[in-house]
mmCIF file of C-alpha atoms in Angstrom:
data_model
loop_
_atom_site.group_PDB
_atom_site.id
_atom_site.type_symbol
_atom_site.label_atom_id
_atom_site.label_comp_id
_atom_site.label_asym_id
_atom_site.label_seq_id
_atom_site.Cartn_x
_atom_site.Cartn_y
_atom_site.Cartn_z
ATOM 1 C CA UNK A 23 -10.944 0.982 10.753
ATOM 2 C CA UNK A 24 -12.591 -0.321 13.848
ATOM 3 C CA UNK A 25 -16.072 -1.803 13.285
ATOM 4 C CA UNK A 26 -16.016 -0.797 9.707
ATOM 5 C CA UNK A 27 -18.095 -3.260 7.643
ATOM 6 C CA UNK A 28 -16.456 -2.251 4.379
ATOM 7 C CA UNK A 29 -13.247 -4.257 3.890
ATOM 8 C CA UNK A 30 -12.030 -1.941 1.058
ATOM 9 C CA UNK A 31 -12.676 1.154 3.162
ATOM 10 C CA UNK A 32 -10.779 -0.397 6.062
ATOM 11 C CA UNK A 33 -7.778 -1.267 3.802
ATOM 12 C CA UNK A 34 -7.706 2.229 2.456
ATOM 13 C CA UNK A 35 -7.670 3.587 6.052
ATOM 14 C CA UNK A 36 -4.600 1.485 6.797
ATOM 15 C CA UNK A 37 -2.934 2.647 3.737
ATOM 16 C CA UNK A 38 -3.626 6.226 4.656
ATOM 17 C CA UNK A 39 -2.247 5.620 8.131
ATOM 18 C CA UNK A 40 0.912 4.105 6.636
ATOM 19 C CA UNK A 41 1.297 7.149 4.363
ATOM 20 C CA UNK A 42 0.951 9.488 7.349
ATOM 21 C CA UNK A 43 3.395 7.533 9.424
ATOM 22 C CA UNK A 44 5.874 7.810 6.684
ATOM 23 C CA UNK A 45 5.767 11.589 6.642
ATOM 24 C CA UNK A 46 5.316 12.715 10.232
ATOM 25 C CA UNK A 47 5.678 11.505 13.789
ATOM 26 C CA UNK A 48 2.963 11.447 16.450
ATOM 27 C CA UNK A 49 3.590 13.564 19.509
ATOM 28 C CA UNK A 50 5.337 11.814 22.437
ATOM 29 C CA UNK A 51 2.110 11.901 24.327
ATOM 30 C CA UNK A 52 0.039 10.294 21.617
ATOM 31 C CA UNK A 53 2.760 7.726 20.589
ATOM 32 C CA UNK A 54 1.847 4.987 23.149
ATOM 33 C CA UNK A 55 -1.855 5.176 22.222
ATOM 34 C CA UNK A 56 -1.040 4.889 18.502
ATOM 35 C CA UNK A 57 1.290 1.914 19.064
ATOM 36 C CA UNK A 58 -1.418 0.246 21.164
ATOM 37 C CA UNK A 59 -4.047 0.911 18.461
ATOM 38 C CA UNK A 60 -1.796 -0.596 15.767
ATOM 39 C CA UNK A 61 -0.953 -3.673 17.799
ATOM 40 C CA UNK A 62 -4.663 -4.340 18.770
ATOM 41 C CA UNK A 63 -6.449 -3.389 15.577
ATOM 42 C CA UNK A 64 -4.118 -3.772 12.553
ATOM 43 C CA UNK A 65 -4.715 -7.010 10.642
ATOM 44 C CA UNK A 66 -2.081 -9.489 11.721
ATOM 45 C CA UNK A 67 0.766 -10.337 9.415
ATOM 46 C CA UNK A 68 2.770 -8.331 6.961
ATOM 47 C CA UNK A 69 0.663 -5.162 7.079
ATOM 48 C CA UNK A 70 1.068 -4.806 10.847
ATOM 49 C CA UNK A 71 4.777 -5.310 10.573
ATOM 50 C CA UNK A 72 4.888 -2.825 7.651
ATOM 51 C CA UNK A 73 3.074 -0.051 9.615
ATOM 52 C CA UNK A 74 5.157 -0.666 12.739
ATOM 53 C CA UNK A 75 8.329 -0.454 10.655
ATOM 54 C CA UNK A 76 7.214 2.862 9.018
ATOM 55 C CA UNK A 77 6.589 4.297 12.452
ATOM 56 C CA UNK A 78 9.827 3.213 13.859
ATOM 57 C CA UNK A 79 11.806 4.427 10.707
ATOM 58 C CA UNK A 80 10.126 7.844 10.784
ATOM 59 C CA UNK A 81 10.761 8.211 14.608
ATOM 60 C CA UNK A 82 14.482 7.545 14.011
ATOM 61 C CA UNK A 83 14.848 9.712 10.835
ATOM 62 C CA UNK A 84 12.534 12.603 11.526
ATOM 63 C CA UNK A 85 9.554 14.244 9.911
ATOM 64 C CA UNK A 86 9.527 14.987 6.176
ATOM 65 C CA UNK A 87 8.794 18.225 4.504
ATOM 66 C CA UNK A 88 6.570 17.073 1.465
ATOM 67 C CA UNK A 89 3.494 14.936 0.989
ATOM 68 C CA UNK A 90 3.707 11.316 -0.215
ATOM 69 C CA UNK A 91 4.430 10.836 -3.887
ATOM 70 C CA UNK A 92 2.909 8.576 -6.331
ATOM 71 C CA UNK A 93 5.655 5.921 -6.103
ATOM 72 C CA UNK A 94 5.342 5.868 -2.311
ATOM 73 C CA UNK A 95 1.561 5.523 -2.558
ATOM 74 C CA UNK A 96 1.867 2.536 -4.856
ATOM 75 C CA UNK A 97 4.471 0.991 -2.331
ATOM 76 C CA UNK A 98 2.048 1.446 0.527
ATOM 77 C CA UNK A 99 -0.660 -0.326 -1.349
ATOM 78 C CA UNK A 100 1.706 -3.246 -2.085
ATOM 79 C CA UNK A 101 3.372 -3.022 1.435
ATOM 80 C CA UNK A 102 6.810 -3.077 -0.261
ATOM 81 C CA UNK A 103 9.847 -0.859 -0.282
ATOM 82 C CA UNK A 104 10.575 1.261 -3.436
ATOM 83 C CA UNK A 105 13.464 0.182 -5.655
ATOM 84 C CA UNK A 106 15.426 3.077 -7.143
ATOM 85 C CA UNK A 107 18.322 3.012 -9.594
ATOM 86 C CA UNK A 108 21.405 5.078 -8.775
ATOM 87 C CA UNK A 109 23.845 5.825 -11.580
ATOM 88 C CA UNK A 110 27.590 6.323 -10.963
ATOM 89 C CA UNK A 111 29.592 8.649 -13.158
ATOM 90 C CA UNK A 112 31.173 5.568 -14.969
ATOM 91 C CA UNK A 113 27.656 4.509 -15.987
ATOM 92 C CA UNK A 114 27.318 1.716 -13.482
ATOM 93 C CA UNK A 115 23.797 1.411 -12.094
ATOM 94 C CA UNK A 116 23.113 0.020 -8.647
ATOM 95 C CA UNK A 117 19.542 -0.607 -7.326
ATOM 96 C CA UNK A 118 18.745 0.098 -3.756
ATOM 97 C CA UNK A 119 15.552 -0.271 -1.787
ATOM 98 C CA UNK A 120 14.198 2.813 0.079
ATOM 99 C CA UNK A 121 11.199 3.653 2.219
ATOM 100 C CA UNK A 122 9.409 6.803 3.300
ATOM 101 C CA UNK A 123 12.150 7.683 5.883
ATOM 102 C CA UNK A 124 15.253 6.878 3.803
ATOM 103 C CA UNK A 125 17.734 9.702 3.828
ATOM 104 C CA UNK A 126 20.568 10.658 1.550
ATOM 105 C CA UNK A 127 23.000 9.788 4.271
ATOM 106 C CA UNK A 128 21.710 6.209 4.390
ATOM 107 C CA UNK A 129 21.867 5.769 0.688
ATOM 108 C CA UNK A 130 25.401 7.295 0.355
ATOM 109 C CA UNK A 131 26.573 4.956 3.191
ATOM 110 C CA UNK A 132 25.011 1.878 1.450
ATOM 111 C CA UNK A 133 26.548 2.872 -1.936
ATOM 112 C CA UNK A 134 30.016 3.471 -0.426
ATOM 113 C CA UNK A 135 29.804 0.032 1.246
ATOM 114 C CA UNK A 136 28.505 -1.575 -1.959
ATOM 115 C CA UNK A 137 31.560 -0.453 -3.985
ATOM 116 C CA UNK A 138 34.004 -0.739 -1.168
ATOM 117 C CA UNK A 139 34.803 2.936 -1.033
ATOM 118 C CA UNK A 140 37.089 3.418 1.959
ATOM 119 C CA UNK A 141 36.683 7.207 2.187
ATOM 120 C CA UNK A 142 33.297 8.670 1.161
ATOM 121 C CA UNK A 143 34.175 12.295 2.043
ATOM 122 C CA UNK A 144 32.647 14.667 -0.416
ATOM 123 C CA UNK A 145 30.412 12.120 -2.162
ATOM 124 C CA UNK A 146 26.811 13.114 -2.581
ATOM 125 C CA UNK A 147 23.472 11.914 -3.983
ATOM 126 C CA UNK A 148 21.934 13.921 -6.862
ATOM 127 C CA UNK A 149 18.428 13.868 -8.376
ATOM 128 C CA UNK A 150 17.808 15.091 -11.940
ATOM 129 C CA UNK A 151 14.435 15.853 -13.407
ATOM 130 C CA UNK A 152 14.082 17.153 -16.966
ATOM 131 C CA UNK A 153 16.662 20.030 -17.043
ATOM 132 C CA UNK A 154 17.068 20.385 -13.286
ATOM 133 C CA UNK A 155 19.823 18.899 -11.163
ATOM 134 C CA UNK A 156 19.727 19.112 -7.330
ATOM 135 C CA UNK A 157 22.157 17.807 -4.834
ATOM 136 C CA UNK A 158 20.771 16.002 -1.896
ATOM 137 C CA UNK A 159 24.016 15.980 -0.278
ATOM 138 C CA UNK A 160 24.971 13.242 2.175
ATOM 139 C CA UNK A 161 22.740 14.212 5.040
ATOM 140 C CA UNK A 162 19.264 14.022 6.459
ATOM 141 C CA UNK A 163 17.317 15.025 3.207
ATOM 142 C CA UNK A 164 14.649 12.390 2.584
ATOM 143 C CA UNK A 165 14.718 10.583 -0.790
ATOM 144 C CA UNK A 166 10.926 10.606 -1.120
ATOM 145 C CA UNK A 167 10.772 14.411 -0.462
ATOM 146 C CA UNK A 168 12.997 14.773 -3.534
ATOM 147 C CA UNK A 169 10.659 12.694 -5.582
ATOM 148 C CA UNK A 170 7.704 14.648 -4.348
ATOM 149 C CA UNK A 171 9.417 17.806 -5.319
ATOM 150 C CA UNK A 172 9.924 16.483 -8.766
ATOM 151 C CA UNK A 173 6.203 15.490 -9.156
ATOM 152 C CA UNK A 174 5.226 18.948 -7.813
ATOM 153 C CA UNK A 175 7.490 20.615 -10.402
ATOM 154 C CA UNK A 176 5.899 18.566 -13.222
ATOM 155 C CA UNK A 177 2.444 19.602 -11.935
ATOM 156 C CA UNK A 178 3.395 23.336 -11.647
ATOM 157 C CA UNK A 179 5.064 23.299 -15.166
ATOM 158 C CA UNK A 180 2.199 21.321 -16.733
ATOM 159 C CA UNK A 181 4.642 18.661 -17.926
ATOM 160 C CA UNK A 182 3.043 15.324 -18.601
ATOM 161 C CA UNK A 183 4.597 12.565 -16.485
ATOM 162 C CA UNK A 184 4.371 9.246 -18.234
ATOM 163 C CA UNK A 185 7.149 7.477 -16.378
ATOM 164 C CA UNK A 186 9.253 8.742 -13.517
ATOM 165 C CA UNK A 187 11.730 10.884 -15.285
ATOM 166 C CA UNK A 188 13.693 11.515 -12.264
ATOM 167 C CA UNK A 189 17.120 9.850 -11.875
ATOM 168 C CA UNK A 190 19.502 9.569 -9.109
ATOM 169 C CA UNK A 191 23.329 9.935 -9.371
ATOM 170 C CA UNK A 192 26.120 9.365 -6.893
ATOM 171 C CA UNK A 193 29.191 11.431 -7.378
ATOM 172 C CA UNK A 194 31.988 13.466 -5.774
ATOM 173 C CA UNK A 195 30.712 16.840 -4.869
ATOM 174 C CA UNK A 196 33.420 18.373 -2.718
ATOM 175 C CA UNK A 197 37.101 18.247 -3.498
ATOM 176 C CA UNK A 198 39.109 19.698 -0.678
ATOM 177 C CA UNK A 199 42.877 20.093 -1.011
ATOM 178 C CA UNK A 200 43.435 19.546 2.694
ATOM 179 C CA UNK A 201 41.635 16.216 2.845
ATOM 180 C CA UNK A 202 43.911 13.157 2.894
ATOM 181 C CA UNK A 203 41.840 10.008 2.093
ATOM 182 C CA UNK A 204 44.518 7.740 3.544
#
């Protein structure tokens, strides 16, 4: 990426770096050198901001467990967040923007605020893929990890993926008799 005469090769290097920064954090010792490298060599403008934002978000939300998925790779090429549709049990669909570091907690909080839900206790985010339904809960599970798992499942079961067949749902998961929502 430094002194590389090939523009396309250099661009692919920055895309790869952005994908890496979306999955894992550098060590505390290496972090200042990486930040300096990004500030001094990353092309000015949106891409520099995009990479710095990815690093900051991953530092705050932690390392992921799965590799980047195809949706995430496309988003990195375009330097844009990913829009996902979340379906409520009444059929309402809300679109939210996510990035590599977005957690189920962030999405649950955003959805609760969006529908003016005063008490979100027990509500969770779910992902469905073919006949599988998995609760992501309302914690630190990364949204992109769930999508990666769906893609890996499709690969392992030799199912052809034409369009993303995964869907997200927001619904009540825990009903506790002692909880008073007032």
